Protein backbone atom coordinates (compact mmCIF):
# COMPACT_ATOMS: atom_id res chain seq x y z
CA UNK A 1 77.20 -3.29 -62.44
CA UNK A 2 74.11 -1.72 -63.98
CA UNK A 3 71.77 -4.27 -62.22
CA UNK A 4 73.59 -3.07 -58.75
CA UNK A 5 73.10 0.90 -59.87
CA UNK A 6 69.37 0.05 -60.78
CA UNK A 7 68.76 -1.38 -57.19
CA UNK A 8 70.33 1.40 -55.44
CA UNK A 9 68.38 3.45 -57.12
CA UNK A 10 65.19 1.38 -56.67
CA UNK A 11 66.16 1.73 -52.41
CA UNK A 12 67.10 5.40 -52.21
CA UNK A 13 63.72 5.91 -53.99
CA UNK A 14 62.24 4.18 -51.77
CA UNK A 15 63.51 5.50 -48.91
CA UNK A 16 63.01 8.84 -49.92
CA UNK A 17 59.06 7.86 -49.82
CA UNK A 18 59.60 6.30 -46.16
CA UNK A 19 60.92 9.95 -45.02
CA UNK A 20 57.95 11.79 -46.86
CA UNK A 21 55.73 9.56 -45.34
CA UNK A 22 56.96 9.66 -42.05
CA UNK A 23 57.23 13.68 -42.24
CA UNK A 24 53.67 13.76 -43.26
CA UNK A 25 52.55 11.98 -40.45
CA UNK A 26 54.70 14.25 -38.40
CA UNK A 27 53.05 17.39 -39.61
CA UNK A 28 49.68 15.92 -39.37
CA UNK A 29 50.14 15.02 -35.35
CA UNK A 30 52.56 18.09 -34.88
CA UNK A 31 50.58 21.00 -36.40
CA UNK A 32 46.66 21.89 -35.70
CA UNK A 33 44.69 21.26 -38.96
CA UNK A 34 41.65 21.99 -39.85
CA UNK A 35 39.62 20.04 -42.83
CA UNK A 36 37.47 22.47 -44.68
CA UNK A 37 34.58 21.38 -46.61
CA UNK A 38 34.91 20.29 -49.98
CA UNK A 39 33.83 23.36 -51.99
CA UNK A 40 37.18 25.22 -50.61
CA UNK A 41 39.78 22.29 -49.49
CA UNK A 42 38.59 19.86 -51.69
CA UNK A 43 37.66 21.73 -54.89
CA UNK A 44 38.58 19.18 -57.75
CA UNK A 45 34.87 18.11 -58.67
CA UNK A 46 34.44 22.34 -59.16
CA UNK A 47 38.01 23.62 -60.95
CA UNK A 48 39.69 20.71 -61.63
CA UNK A 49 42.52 20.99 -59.83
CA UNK A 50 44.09 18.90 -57.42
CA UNK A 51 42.90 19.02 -53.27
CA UNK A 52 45.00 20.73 -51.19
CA UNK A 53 44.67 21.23 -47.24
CA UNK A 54 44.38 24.50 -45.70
CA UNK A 55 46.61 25.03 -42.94
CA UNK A 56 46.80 26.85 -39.58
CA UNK A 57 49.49 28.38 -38.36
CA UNK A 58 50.95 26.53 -35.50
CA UNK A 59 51.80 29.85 -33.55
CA UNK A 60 47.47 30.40 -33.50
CA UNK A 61 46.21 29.86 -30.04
CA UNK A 62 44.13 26.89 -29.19
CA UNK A 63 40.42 27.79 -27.64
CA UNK A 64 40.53 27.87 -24.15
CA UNK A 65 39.07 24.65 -22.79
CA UNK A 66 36.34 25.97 -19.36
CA UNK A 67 37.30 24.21 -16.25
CA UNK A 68 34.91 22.43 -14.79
CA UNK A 69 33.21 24.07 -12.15
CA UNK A 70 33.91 22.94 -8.44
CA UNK A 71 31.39 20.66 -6.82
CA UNK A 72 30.36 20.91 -3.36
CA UNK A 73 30.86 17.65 -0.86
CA UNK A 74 27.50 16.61 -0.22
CA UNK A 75 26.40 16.17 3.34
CA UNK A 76 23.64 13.47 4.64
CA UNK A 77 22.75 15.72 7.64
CA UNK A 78 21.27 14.02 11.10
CA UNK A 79 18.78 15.23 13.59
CA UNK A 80 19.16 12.44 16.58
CA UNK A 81 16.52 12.14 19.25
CA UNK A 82 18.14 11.55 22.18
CA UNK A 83 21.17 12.02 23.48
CA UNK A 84 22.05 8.93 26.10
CA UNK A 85 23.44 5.54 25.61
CA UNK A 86 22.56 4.69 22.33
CA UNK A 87 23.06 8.16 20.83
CA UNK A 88 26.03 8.99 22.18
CA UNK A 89 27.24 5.91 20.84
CA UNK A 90 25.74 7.17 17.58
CA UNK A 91 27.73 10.31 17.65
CA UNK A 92 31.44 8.35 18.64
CA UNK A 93 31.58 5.97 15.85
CA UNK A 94 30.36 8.59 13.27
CA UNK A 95 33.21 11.04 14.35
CA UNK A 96 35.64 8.25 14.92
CA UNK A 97 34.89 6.60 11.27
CA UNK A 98 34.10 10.08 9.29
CA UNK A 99 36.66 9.74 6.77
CA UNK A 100 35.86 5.91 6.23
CA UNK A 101 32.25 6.87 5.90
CA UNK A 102 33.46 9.92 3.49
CA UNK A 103 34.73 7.15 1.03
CA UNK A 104 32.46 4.95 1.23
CA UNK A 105 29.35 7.01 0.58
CA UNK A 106 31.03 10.07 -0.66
CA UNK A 107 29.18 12.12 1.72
CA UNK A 108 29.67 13.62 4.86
CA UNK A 109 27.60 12.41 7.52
CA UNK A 110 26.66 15.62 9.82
CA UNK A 111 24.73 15.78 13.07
CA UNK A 112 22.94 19.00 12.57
CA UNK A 113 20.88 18.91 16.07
CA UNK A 114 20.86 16.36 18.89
CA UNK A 115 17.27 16.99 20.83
CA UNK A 116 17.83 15.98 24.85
CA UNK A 117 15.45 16.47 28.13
CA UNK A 118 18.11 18.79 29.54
CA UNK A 119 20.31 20.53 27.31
CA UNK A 120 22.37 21.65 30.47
CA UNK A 121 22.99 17.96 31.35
CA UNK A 122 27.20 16.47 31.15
CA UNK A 123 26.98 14.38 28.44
CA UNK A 124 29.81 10.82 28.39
CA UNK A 125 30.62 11.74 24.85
CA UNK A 126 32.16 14.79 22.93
CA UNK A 127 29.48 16.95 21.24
CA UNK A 128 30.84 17.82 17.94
CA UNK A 129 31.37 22.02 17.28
CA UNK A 130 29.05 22.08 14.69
CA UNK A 131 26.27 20.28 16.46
CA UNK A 132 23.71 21.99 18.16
CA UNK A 133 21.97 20.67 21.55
CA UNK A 134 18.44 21.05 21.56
CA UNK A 135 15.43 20.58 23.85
CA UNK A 136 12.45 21.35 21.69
CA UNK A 137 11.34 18.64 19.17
CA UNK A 138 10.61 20.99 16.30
CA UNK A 139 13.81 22.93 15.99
CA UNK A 140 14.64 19.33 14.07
CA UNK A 141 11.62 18.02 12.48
CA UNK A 142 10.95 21.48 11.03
CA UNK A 143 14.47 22.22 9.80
CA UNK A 144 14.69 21.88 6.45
CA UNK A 145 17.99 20.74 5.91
CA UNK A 146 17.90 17.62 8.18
CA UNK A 147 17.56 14.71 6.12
CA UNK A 148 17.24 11.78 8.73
CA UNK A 149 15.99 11.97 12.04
CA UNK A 150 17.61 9.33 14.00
CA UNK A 151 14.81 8.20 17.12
CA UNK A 152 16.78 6.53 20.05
CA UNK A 153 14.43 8.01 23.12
CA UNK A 154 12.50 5.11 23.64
CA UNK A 155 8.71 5.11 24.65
CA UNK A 156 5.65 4.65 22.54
CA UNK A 157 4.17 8.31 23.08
CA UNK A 158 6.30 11.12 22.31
CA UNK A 159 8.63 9.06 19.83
CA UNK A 160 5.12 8.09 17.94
CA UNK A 161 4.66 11.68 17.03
CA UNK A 162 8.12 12.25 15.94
CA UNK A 163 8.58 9.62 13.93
CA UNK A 164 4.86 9.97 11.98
CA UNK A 165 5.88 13.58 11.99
CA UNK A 166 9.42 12.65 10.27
CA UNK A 167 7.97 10.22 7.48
CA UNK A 168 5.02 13.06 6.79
CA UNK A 169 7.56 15.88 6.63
CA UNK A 170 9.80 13.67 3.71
CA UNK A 171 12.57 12.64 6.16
CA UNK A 172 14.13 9.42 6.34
CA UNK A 173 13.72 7.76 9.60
CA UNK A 174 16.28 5.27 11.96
CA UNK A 175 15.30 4.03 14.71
CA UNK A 176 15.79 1.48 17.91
CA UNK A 177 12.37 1.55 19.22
CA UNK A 178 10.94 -2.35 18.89
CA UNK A 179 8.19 -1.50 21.06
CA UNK A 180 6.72 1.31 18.56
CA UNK A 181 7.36 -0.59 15.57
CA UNK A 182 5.38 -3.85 17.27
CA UNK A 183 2.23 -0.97 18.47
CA UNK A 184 2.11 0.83 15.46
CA UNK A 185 3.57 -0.98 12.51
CA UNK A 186 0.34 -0.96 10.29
CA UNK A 187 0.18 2.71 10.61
CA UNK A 188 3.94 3.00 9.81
CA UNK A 189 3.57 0.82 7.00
CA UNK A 190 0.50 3.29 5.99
CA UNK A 191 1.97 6.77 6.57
CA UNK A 192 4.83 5.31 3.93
CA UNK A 193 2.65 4.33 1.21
CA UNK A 194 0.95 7.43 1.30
CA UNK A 195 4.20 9.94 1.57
CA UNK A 196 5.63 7.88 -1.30
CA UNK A 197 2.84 7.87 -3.19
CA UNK A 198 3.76 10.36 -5.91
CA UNK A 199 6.91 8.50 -6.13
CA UNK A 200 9.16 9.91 -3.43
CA UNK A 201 11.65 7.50 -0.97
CA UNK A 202 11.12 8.45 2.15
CA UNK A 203 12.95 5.34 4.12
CA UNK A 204 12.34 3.41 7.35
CA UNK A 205 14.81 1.86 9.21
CA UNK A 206 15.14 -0.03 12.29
CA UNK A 207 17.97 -2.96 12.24
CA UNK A 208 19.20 -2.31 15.74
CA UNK A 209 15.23 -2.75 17.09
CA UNK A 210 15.51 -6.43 17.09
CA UNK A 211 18.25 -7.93 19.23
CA UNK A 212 20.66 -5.29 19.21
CA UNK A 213 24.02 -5.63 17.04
CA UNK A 214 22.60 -9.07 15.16
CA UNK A 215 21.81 -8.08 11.38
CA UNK A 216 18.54 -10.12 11.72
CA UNK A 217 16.44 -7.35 10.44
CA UNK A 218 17.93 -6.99 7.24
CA UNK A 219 18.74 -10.86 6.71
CA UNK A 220 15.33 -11.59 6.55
CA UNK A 221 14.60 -8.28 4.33
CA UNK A 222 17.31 -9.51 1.63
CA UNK A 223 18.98 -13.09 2.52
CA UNK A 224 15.42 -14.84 2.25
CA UNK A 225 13.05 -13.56 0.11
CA UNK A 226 13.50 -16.53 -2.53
CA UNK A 227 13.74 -19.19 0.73
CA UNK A 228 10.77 -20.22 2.81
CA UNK A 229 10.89 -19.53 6.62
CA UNK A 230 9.71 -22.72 8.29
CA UNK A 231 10.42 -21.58 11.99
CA UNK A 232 12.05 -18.79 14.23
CA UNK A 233 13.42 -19.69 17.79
CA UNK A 234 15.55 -17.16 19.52
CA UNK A 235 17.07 -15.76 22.85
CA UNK A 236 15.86 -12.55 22.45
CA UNK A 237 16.10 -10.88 26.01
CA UNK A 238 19.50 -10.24 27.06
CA UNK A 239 18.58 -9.97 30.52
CA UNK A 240 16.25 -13.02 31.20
CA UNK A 241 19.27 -15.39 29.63
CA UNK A 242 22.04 -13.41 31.92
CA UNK A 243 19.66 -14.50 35.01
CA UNK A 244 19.16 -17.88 33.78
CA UNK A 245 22.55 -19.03 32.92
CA UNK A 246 23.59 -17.85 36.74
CA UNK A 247 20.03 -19.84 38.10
CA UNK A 248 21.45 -22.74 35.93
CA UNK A 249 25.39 -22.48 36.04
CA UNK A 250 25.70 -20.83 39.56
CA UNK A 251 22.94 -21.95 41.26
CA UNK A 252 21.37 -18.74 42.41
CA UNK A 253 17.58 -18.44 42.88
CA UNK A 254 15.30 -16.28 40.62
CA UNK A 255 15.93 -13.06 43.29
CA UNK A 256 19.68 -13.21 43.41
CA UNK A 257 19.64 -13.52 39.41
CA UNK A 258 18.06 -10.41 39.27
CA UNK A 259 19.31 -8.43 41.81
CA UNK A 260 23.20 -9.56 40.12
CA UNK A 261 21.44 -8.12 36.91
CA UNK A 262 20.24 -5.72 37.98
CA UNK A 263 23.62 -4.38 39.65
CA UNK A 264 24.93 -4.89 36.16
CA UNK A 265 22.86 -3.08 34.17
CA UNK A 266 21.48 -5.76 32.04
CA UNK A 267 18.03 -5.07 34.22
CA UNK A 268 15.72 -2.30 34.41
CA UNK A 269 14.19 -0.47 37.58
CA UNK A 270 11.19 -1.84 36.77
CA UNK A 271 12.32 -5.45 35.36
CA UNK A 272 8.83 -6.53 34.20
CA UNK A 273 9.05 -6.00 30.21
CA UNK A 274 12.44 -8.25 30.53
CA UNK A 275 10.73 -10.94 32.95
CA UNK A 276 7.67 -10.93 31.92
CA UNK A 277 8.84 -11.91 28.33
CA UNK A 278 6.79 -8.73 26.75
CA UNK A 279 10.19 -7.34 25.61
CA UNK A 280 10.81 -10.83 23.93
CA UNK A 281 7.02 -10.43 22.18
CA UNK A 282 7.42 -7.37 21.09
CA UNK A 283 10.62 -8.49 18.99
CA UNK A 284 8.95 -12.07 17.66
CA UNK A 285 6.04 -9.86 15.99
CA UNK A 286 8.39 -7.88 14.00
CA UNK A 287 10.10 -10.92 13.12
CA UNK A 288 6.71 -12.84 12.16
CA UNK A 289 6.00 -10.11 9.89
CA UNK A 290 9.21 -10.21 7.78
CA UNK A 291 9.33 -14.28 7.97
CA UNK A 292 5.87 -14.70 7.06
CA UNK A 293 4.18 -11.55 5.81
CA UNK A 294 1.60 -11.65 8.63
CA UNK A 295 -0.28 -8.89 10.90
CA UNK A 296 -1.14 -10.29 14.32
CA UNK A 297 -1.86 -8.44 17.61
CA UNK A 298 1.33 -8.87 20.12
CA UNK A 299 -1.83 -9.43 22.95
CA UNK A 300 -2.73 -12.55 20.86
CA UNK A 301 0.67 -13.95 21.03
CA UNK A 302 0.98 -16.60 24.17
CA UNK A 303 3.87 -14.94 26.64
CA UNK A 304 4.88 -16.55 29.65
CA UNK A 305 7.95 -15.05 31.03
CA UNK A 306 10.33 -16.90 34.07
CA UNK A 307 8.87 -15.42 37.55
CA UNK A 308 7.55 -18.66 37.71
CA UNK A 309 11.08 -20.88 37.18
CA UNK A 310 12.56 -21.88 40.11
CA UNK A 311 15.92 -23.62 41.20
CA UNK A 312 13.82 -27.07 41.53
CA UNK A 313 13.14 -26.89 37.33
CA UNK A 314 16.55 -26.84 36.70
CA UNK A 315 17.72 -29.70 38.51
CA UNK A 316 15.37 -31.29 36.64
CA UNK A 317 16.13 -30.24 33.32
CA UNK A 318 19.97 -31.14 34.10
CA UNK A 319 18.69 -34.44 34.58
CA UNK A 320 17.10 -34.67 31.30
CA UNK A 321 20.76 -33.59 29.89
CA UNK A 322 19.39 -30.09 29.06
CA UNK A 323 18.66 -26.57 30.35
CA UNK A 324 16.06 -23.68 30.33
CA UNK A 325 15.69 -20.62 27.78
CA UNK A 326 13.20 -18.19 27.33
CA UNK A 327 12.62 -18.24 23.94
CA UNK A 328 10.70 -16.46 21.58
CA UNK A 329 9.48 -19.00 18.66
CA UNK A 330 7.07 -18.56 15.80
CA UNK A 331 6.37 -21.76 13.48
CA UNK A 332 4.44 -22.76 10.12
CA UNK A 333 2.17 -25.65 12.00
CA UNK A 334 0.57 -26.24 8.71
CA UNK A 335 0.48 -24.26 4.99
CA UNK A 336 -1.13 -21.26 5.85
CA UNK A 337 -1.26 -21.08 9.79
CA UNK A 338 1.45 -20.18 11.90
CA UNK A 339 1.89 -20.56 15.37
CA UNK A 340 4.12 -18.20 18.43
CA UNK A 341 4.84 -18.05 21.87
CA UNK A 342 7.42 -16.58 24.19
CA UNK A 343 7.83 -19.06 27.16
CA UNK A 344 10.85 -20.93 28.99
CA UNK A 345 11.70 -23.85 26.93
CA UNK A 346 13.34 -26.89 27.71
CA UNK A 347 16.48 -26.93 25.69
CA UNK A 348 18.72 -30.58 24.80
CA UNK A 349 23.05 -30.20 25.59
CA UNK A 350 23.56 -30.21 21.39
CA UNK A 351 20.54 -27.32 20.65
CA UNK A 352 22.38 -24.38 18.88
CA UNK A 353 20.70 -22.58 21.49
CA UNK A 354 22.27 -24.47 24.73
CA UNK A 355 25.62 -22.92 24.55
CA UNK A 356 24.11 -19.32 24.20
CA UNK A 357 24.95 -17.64 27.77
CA UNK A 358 25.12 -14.03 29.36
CA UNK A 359 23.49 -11.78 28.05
CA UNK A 360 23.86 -12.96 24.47
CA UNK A 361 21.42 -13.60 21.95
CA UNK A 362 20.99 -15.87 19.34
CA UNK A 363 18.29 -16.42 16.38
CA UNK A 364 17.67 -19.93 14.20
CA UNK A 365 16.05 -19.67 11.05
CA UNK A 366 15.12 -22.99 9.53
CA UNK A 367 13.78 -22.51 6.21
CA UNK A 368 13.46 -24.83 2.52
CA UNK A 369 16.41 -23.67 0.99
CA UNK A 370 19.06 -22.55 3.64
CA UNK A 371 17.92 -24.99 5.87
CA UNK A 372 19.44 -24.17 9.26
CA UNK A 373 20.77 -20.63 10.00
CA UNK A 374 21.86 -18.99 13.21
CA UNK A 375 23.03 -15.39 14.60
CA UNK A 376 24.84 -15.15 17.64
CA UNK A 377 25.58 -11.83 19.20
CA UNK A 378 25.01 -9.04 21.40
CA UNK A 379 21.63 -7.77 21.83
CA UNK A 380 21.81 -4.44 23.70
CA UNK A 381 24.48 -2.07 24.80
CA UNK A 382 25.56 1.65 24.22
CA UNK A 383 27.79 0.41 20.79
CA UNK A 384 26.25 -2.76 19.88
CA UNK A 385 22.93 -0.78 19.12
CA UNK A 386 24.43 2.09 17.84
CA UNK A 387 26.34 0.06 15.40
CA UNK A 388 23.05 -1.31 13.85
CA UNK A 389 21.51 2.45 13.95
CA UNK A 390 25.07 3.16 11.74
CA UNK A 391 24.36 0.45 9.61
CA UNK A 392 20.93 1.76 8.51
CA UNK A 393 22.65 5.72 8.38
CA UNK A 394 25.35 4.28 5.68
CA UNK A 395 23.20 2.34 4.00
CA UNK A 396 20.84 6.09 3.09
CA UNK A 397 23.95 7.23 2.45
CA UNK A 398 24.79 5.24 0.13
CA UNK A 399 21.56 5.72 -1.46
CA UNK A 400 20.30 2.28 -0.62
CA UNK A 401 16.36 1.73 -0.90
CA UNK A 402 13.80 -0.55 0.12
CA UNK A 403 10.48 -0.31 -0.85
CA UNK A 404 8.30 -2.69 1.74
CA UNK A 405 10.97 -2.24 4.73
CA UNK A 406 7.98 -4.67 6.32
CA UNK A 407 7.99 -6.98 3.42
CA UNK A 408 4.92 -7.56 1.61
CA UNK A 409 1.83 -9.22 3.31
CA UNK A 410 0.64 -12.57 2.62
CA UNK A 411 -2.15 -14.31 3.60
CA UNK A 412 -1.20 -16.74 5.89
CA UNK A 413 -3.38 -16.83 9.10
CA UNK A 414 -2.16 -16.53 12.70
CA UNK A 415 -3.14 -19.55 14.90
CA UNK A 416 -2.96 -19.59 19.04
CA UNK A 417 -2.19 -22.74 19.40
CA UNK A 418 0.74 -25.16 18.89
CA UNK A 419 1.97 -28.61 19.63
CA UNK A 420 4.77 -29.56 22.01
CA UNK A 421 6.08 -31.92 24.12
CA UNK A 422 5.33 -30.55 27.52
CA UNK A 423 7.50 -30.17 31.30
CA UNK A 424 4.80 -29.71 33.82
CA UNK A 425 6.80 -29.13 37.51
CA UNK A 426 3.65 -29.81 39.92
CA UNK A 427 4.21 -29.23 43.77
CA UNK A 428 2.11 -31.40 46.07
CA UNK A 429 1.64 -32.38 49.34
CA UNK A 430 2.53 -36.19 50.15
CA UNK A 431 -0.49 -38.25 49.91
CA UNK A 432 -2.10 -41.41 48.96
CA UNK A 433 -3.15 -41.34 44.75
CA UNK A 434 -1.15 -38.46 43.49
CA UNK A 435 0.06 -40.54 40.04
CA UNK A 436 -3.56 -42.28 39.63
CA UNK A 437 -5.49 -38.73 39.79
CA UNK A 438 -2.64 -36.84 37.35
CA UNK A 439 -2.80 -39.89 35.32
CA UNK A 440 -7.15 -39.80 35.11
CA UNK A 441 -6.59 -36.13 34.15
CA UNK A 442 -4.00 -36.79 31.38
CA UNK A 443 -6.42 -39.45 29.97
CA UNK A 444 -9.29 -37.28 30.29
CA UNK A 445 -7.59 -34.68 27.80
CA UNK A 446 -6.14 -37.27 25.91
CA UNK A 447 -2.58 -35.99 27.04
CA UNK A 448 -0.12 -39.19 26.96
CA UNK A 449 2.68 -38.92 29.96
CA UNK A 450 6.11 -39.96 28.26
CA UNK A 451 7.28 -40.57 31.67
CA UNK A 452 7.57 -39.08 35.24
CA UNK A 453 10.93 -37.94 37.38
CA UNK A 454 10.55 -37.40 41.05
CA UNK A 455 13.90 -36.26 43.13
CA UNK A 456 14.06 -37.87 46.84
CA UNK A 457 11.31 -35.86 49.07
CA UNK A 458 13.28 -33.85 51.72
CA UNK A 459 10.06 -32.29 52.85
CA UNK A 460 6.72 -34.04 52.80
CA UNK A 461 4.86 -30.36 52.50
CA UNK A 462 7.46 -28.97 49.82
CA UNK A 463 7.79 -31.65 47.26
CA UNK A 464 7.74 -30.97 43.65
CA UNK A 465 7.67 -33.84 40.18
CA UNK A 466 7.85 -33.92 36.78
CA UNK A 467 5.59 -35.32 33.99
CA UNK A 468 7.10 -35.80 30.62
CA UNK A 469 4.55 -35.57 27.84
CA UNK A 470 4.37 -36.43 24.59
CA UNK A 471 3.24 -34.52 21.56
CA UNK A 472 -0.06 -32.82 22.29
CA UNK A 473 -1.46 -29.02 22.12
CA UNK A 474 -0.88 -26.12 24.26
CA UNK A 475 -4.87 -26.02 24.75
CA UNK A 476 -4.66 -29.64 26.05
CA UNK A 477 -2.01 -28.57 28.73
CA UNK A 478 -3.84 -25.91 29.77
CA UNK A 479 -6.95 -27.83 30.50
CA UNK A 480 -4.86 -30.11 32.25
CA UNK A 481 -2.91 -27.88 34.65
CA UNK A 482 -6.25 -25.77 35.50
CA UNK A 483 -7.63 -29.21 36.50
CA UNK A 484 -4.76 -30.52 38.69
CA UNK A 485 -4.25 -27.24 40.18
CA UNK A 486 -7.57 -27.82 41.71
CA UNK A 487 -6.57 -30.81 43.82
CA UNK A 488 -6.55 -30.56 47.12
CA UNK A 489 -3.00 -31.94 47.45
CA UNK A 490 -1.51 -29.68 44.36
CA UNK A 491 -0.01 -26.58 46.55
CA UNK A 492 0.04 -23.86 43.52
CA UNK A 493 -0.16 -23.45 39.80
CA UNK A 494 1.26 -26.22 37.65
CA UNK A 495 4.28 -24.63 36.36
CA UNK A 496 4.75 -25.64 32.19
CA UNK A 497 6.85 -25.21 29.66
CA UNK A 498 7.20 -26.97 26.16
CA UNK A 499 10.36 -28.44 24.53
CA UNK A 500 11.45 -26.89 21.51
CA UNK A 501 12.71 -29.72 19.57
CA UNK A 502 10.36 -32.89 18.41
CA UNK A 503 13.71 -34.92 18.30
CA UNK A 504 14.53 -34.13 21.75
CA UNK A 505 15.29 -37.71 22.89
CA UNK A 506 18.09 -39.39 21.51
C-alpha cells in the first residue's frame, strides 16, 4: 500500500510540473514580453537575488506596423514608325496579348505615338485611345518617355536617321529593315559602342529582318556560339520561290510566275530587289556576320537572280531527279576564308530544301557540333513579321540584354570564289562541231564535263543542252561561258548555275 501511495504521489507531482510547464509556454506565446537587459531583469550577479522577467501588460497596444507604400505598374512605352502592314500588325497582337504580356514581363507594353505619312489616312487596325497618330518624326524621338522606337517604314534614308537618332538619344531600337542593317551595320555596330560606353544598354534588335517569322536571328546569336558554322544555304526570298515552284510544278513561264505573284502580293511594283536576288544578298550578309564574325561589302557578294531561268532549265533539272532554288549560301571553303553567292541552284528530290514551296522559306545550318539544322517558315507577311518585331519588344521587356547584337568579329577573310559542280543551259544553232568546240573550251580551263543531256531538237534555230560538270571554280565557269558565248553558233549568254550539294549523285 505505501509503495502504491508513494507512486501516486511521484505522478501527481509530476504532472503538476507538465501543467506548469505547459502554462509557461502558454504565457510566453500568449502575452508580449519584453527581455530587459541584465542589470534590471537579470540582476542576480548585482543583488543576489533571483532573475525575474518584467512583464507587459497584454491590454498595451502593439506599434503600428507602416504599410508598404503602393507601387506603380511600370510601363515599357513604344514609339512605332510606321503605321502599315507590319505595324499594324504590331499594334493587334500587343492589344490582343496585353494581359499575357502583363505577366510575363510585369510591365505594360504602351504605344505612346505611332508616326505615319498621313495622319488623316483609314487605318485596317484599331488605334488604341491612348495612342497618338503622328506625322512629324520628332514628336517621338524627342519624347522623353518613349523607351523603344519600333522602325517598320522601310527605306535606307529617312529610317537611317531615325534609327542613329534613337540609339544616340538612349532608346532601344526594333526594327524590320534588312536592307539598313546590310548598308550600315558597321556604323550601327559603332554608334552602340559609343552610346554604351559609360556603361549604359541601349539595345538593337532586328529578328524579323531576316526571313520574316523564322527565329534565325537570334539562333545564331544564342544556339551557336559554342558550335562552329560550317555553311548557310537558304530560301530566303519569298517571292522568287512562289514563282519558281509554279515555273516548276505548274509549268508557267518566268512572266506568268510573276504576274500570278504579283496579283498576290508576294511581288512588288517594281519586282527587281526580289528577282534580281539583291533582297536575298542583303539577308546572307547579316547572316555571314553572325555565322562567321565577318565584314564584307554586299557588292562583293556574287548575285545572280532568275530573269535568266527559263521553262527549258527545268525540264532539265526534272530529268536529273531535282529542281531549281534561288538560294542564298555562304561556306567555310577553307580555315579562315569563306565563300557566298545568291544564284539558282540545282537542288536533288531528298535536299531539305526540295520540298520548300510557296512562298516559304527555309535556312540549313551545318555546323561541328549540331551538325545539320533547319528552319522552315514564313518569311514575310503583315503577322509573321510583326510577330518577330514582338519577340524582340518582350524580350526588352523582360529586361533581356545582348551586348554584341552583331556578334563579335573574327578574322576570317571573305573570298569571291567557290567550287561547284556546274549546270550550264547553252542555246545554239544546229551545226557541224558544237560538242568538239565546248569540249576544247572545257579543256582549255581545265573544266571536266561529267556528262551532257540534250532533249529531241523541235527547232533547229531554238535548241538548247546541258553540260554537267564536275567540281571546279566559279572563276573557271566564267571563263568558260564568256568564251562559248562567243561562238558563232551559241545564240545568247550561257545560262549557269551550281549544285549545292557535292554528293549530288547517288
Amino acid at each position: 500500500f505505501e509503495k502504491n501511495k508513494e507512486k501516486k504521489e511521484k505522478k501527481e507531482k509530476e504532472s503538476t510540473i507538465m501543467i506548469n510547464r505547459r502554462l509557461f509556454v502558454a504565457l510566453l506565446t500568449a502575452v508580449p514580453l519584453v527581455i530587459v537587459p541584465s542589470c534590471t531583469a537579470f540582476s542576480s550577479s548585482l543583488t543576489g537575488k533571483k532573475p525575474t522577467f518584467l512583464k507587459m501588460s497584454s491590454t498595451a497596444e502593439a506599434p503600428a506596423v507602416p504599410e508598404a507604400p503602393e507601387t506603380a505598374q511600370k510601363s515599357l512605352r513604344l514609339g512605332i514608325f510606321g503605321g502599315g502592314t507590319v505595324g499594324g500588325g504590331i499594334v493587334e497582337i500587343i492589344q490582343q496579348k496585353a494581359k499575357y504580356f502583363n505577366e510575363l514581363t510585369t510591365q505594360n507594353i504602351d504605344v505612346r505615338k505611332i508616326c505615319v505619312r498621313d495622319a488623316s489616312k483609314p487605318r485596317d487596325f484599331t488605334v488604341p485611345s491612348t495612342t497618338e497618330i503622328v506625322t512629324n518624326y520628332d514628336d517621338i524621338l524627342n519624347d522623353d518617355e518613349i523607351d523603344v522606337v519600333v522602325e517598320v517604314m522601310g527605306g535606307t534614308t529617312d529610317a537611317k536617321d531615325i534609327v542613329f537618332s534613337a540609339l544616340r538619344k538612349g532608346k532601344d531600337v526594333v526594327t524590320a529593315n534588312k536592307a539598313l542593317i546590310a548598308a550600315y551595320l558597321p556604323e550601327i555596330e559603332a554608334i552602340l559602342e559609343e552610346v554604351n560606353s559609360d556603361g549604359s544598354r541601349v539595345e538593337f534588335r532586328y529578328e524579323a529582318a531576316v526571313c520574316g517569322g523564322i527565329p534565325v536571328i537570334r539562333s545564331l546569336q544564342s544556339d551557336f556560339v559554342g558550335d562552329e558554322v560550317s555553311m548557310i544555304s537558304g530560301i530566303i526570298n519569298g517571292c522568287t520561290n512562289f514563282m519558281l515552284t509554279a515555273m516548276d510544278r505548274d509549268g508557267k513561264s518566268y512572266d506568268e510566275a510573276l504576274a500570278e505573284a504579283s496579283e498576290l502580293g508576294y511581288a512588288e511594283a517594281d519586282p527587281t530587289l526580289d528577282v534580281g536576288g539583291f533582297d536575298a544578298r542583303s539577308k546572307l550578309k547579316i547572316l555571314m556576320r553572325l555565322a562567321y564574325g565577318i565584314e564584307v561589302d554586299e557588292e562583293e557578294i556574287d548575285c545572280r537572280g532568275i530573269t535568266d531561268l527559263t521553262t527549258v532549265d527545268f525540264d532539265y533539272a526534272k530529268k536529273l531527279g531535282g529542281t531549281i532554288k534561288l538560294l542564298g549560301v555562304a561556306e567555310r571553303v577553307e580555315e579562315g576564308k569563306i565563300a557566298a553567292f545568291v544564284s539558282p541552284c540545282y537542288v536533288t528530290a531528298d535536299d531539305p530544301l526540295f520540298a520548300v514551296i510557296g512562298a516559304t522559306n527555309a535556312i540549313e545550318i551545318l555546323s561541328k557540333n549540331l551538325q545539320s539544322s533547319t528552319y522552315i517558315g514564313q518569311g514575310a507577311g503583315r503577322f509573321p513579321t510583326a510577330n518577330s518585331c514582338i519577340n524582340d519588344i518582350v524580350a526588352l521587356a523582360k529586361g533581356d540584354s545582348s551586348a554584341l547584337p552583331f556578334n563579335p568579329s573574327s578574322g576570317d577573310q571573305f573570298v569571291n570564289d567557290y567550287q561547284s559542280t556546274f549546270f550550264l543551259r547553252i542555246k545554239y544553232e544546229d551545226k557541224i562541231g558544237i560538242t568538239r568546240q565546248c569540249g576544247e573550251i572545257c579543256e582549255k580551263h581545265d573544266v571536266s564535263i561529267h556528262s551532257i543531256l540534250q532533249n529531241p531538237v523541235t527547232s533547229r534555230q531554238d535548241a538548247a543542252f546541258v553540260i554537267i560538270t564536275e567540281k571546279v571554280s566559279l572563276n573557271q565557269i566564267k571563263a568558260v561561258c564568256d568564251e562559248i558565248k562567243e561562238l558563232d553558233w551559241c545564240t545568247e549568254e550561257v545560262f549557269y548555275m551550281p549544285v549545292l550539294r557535292e554528293d549530288w549523285m547517288r
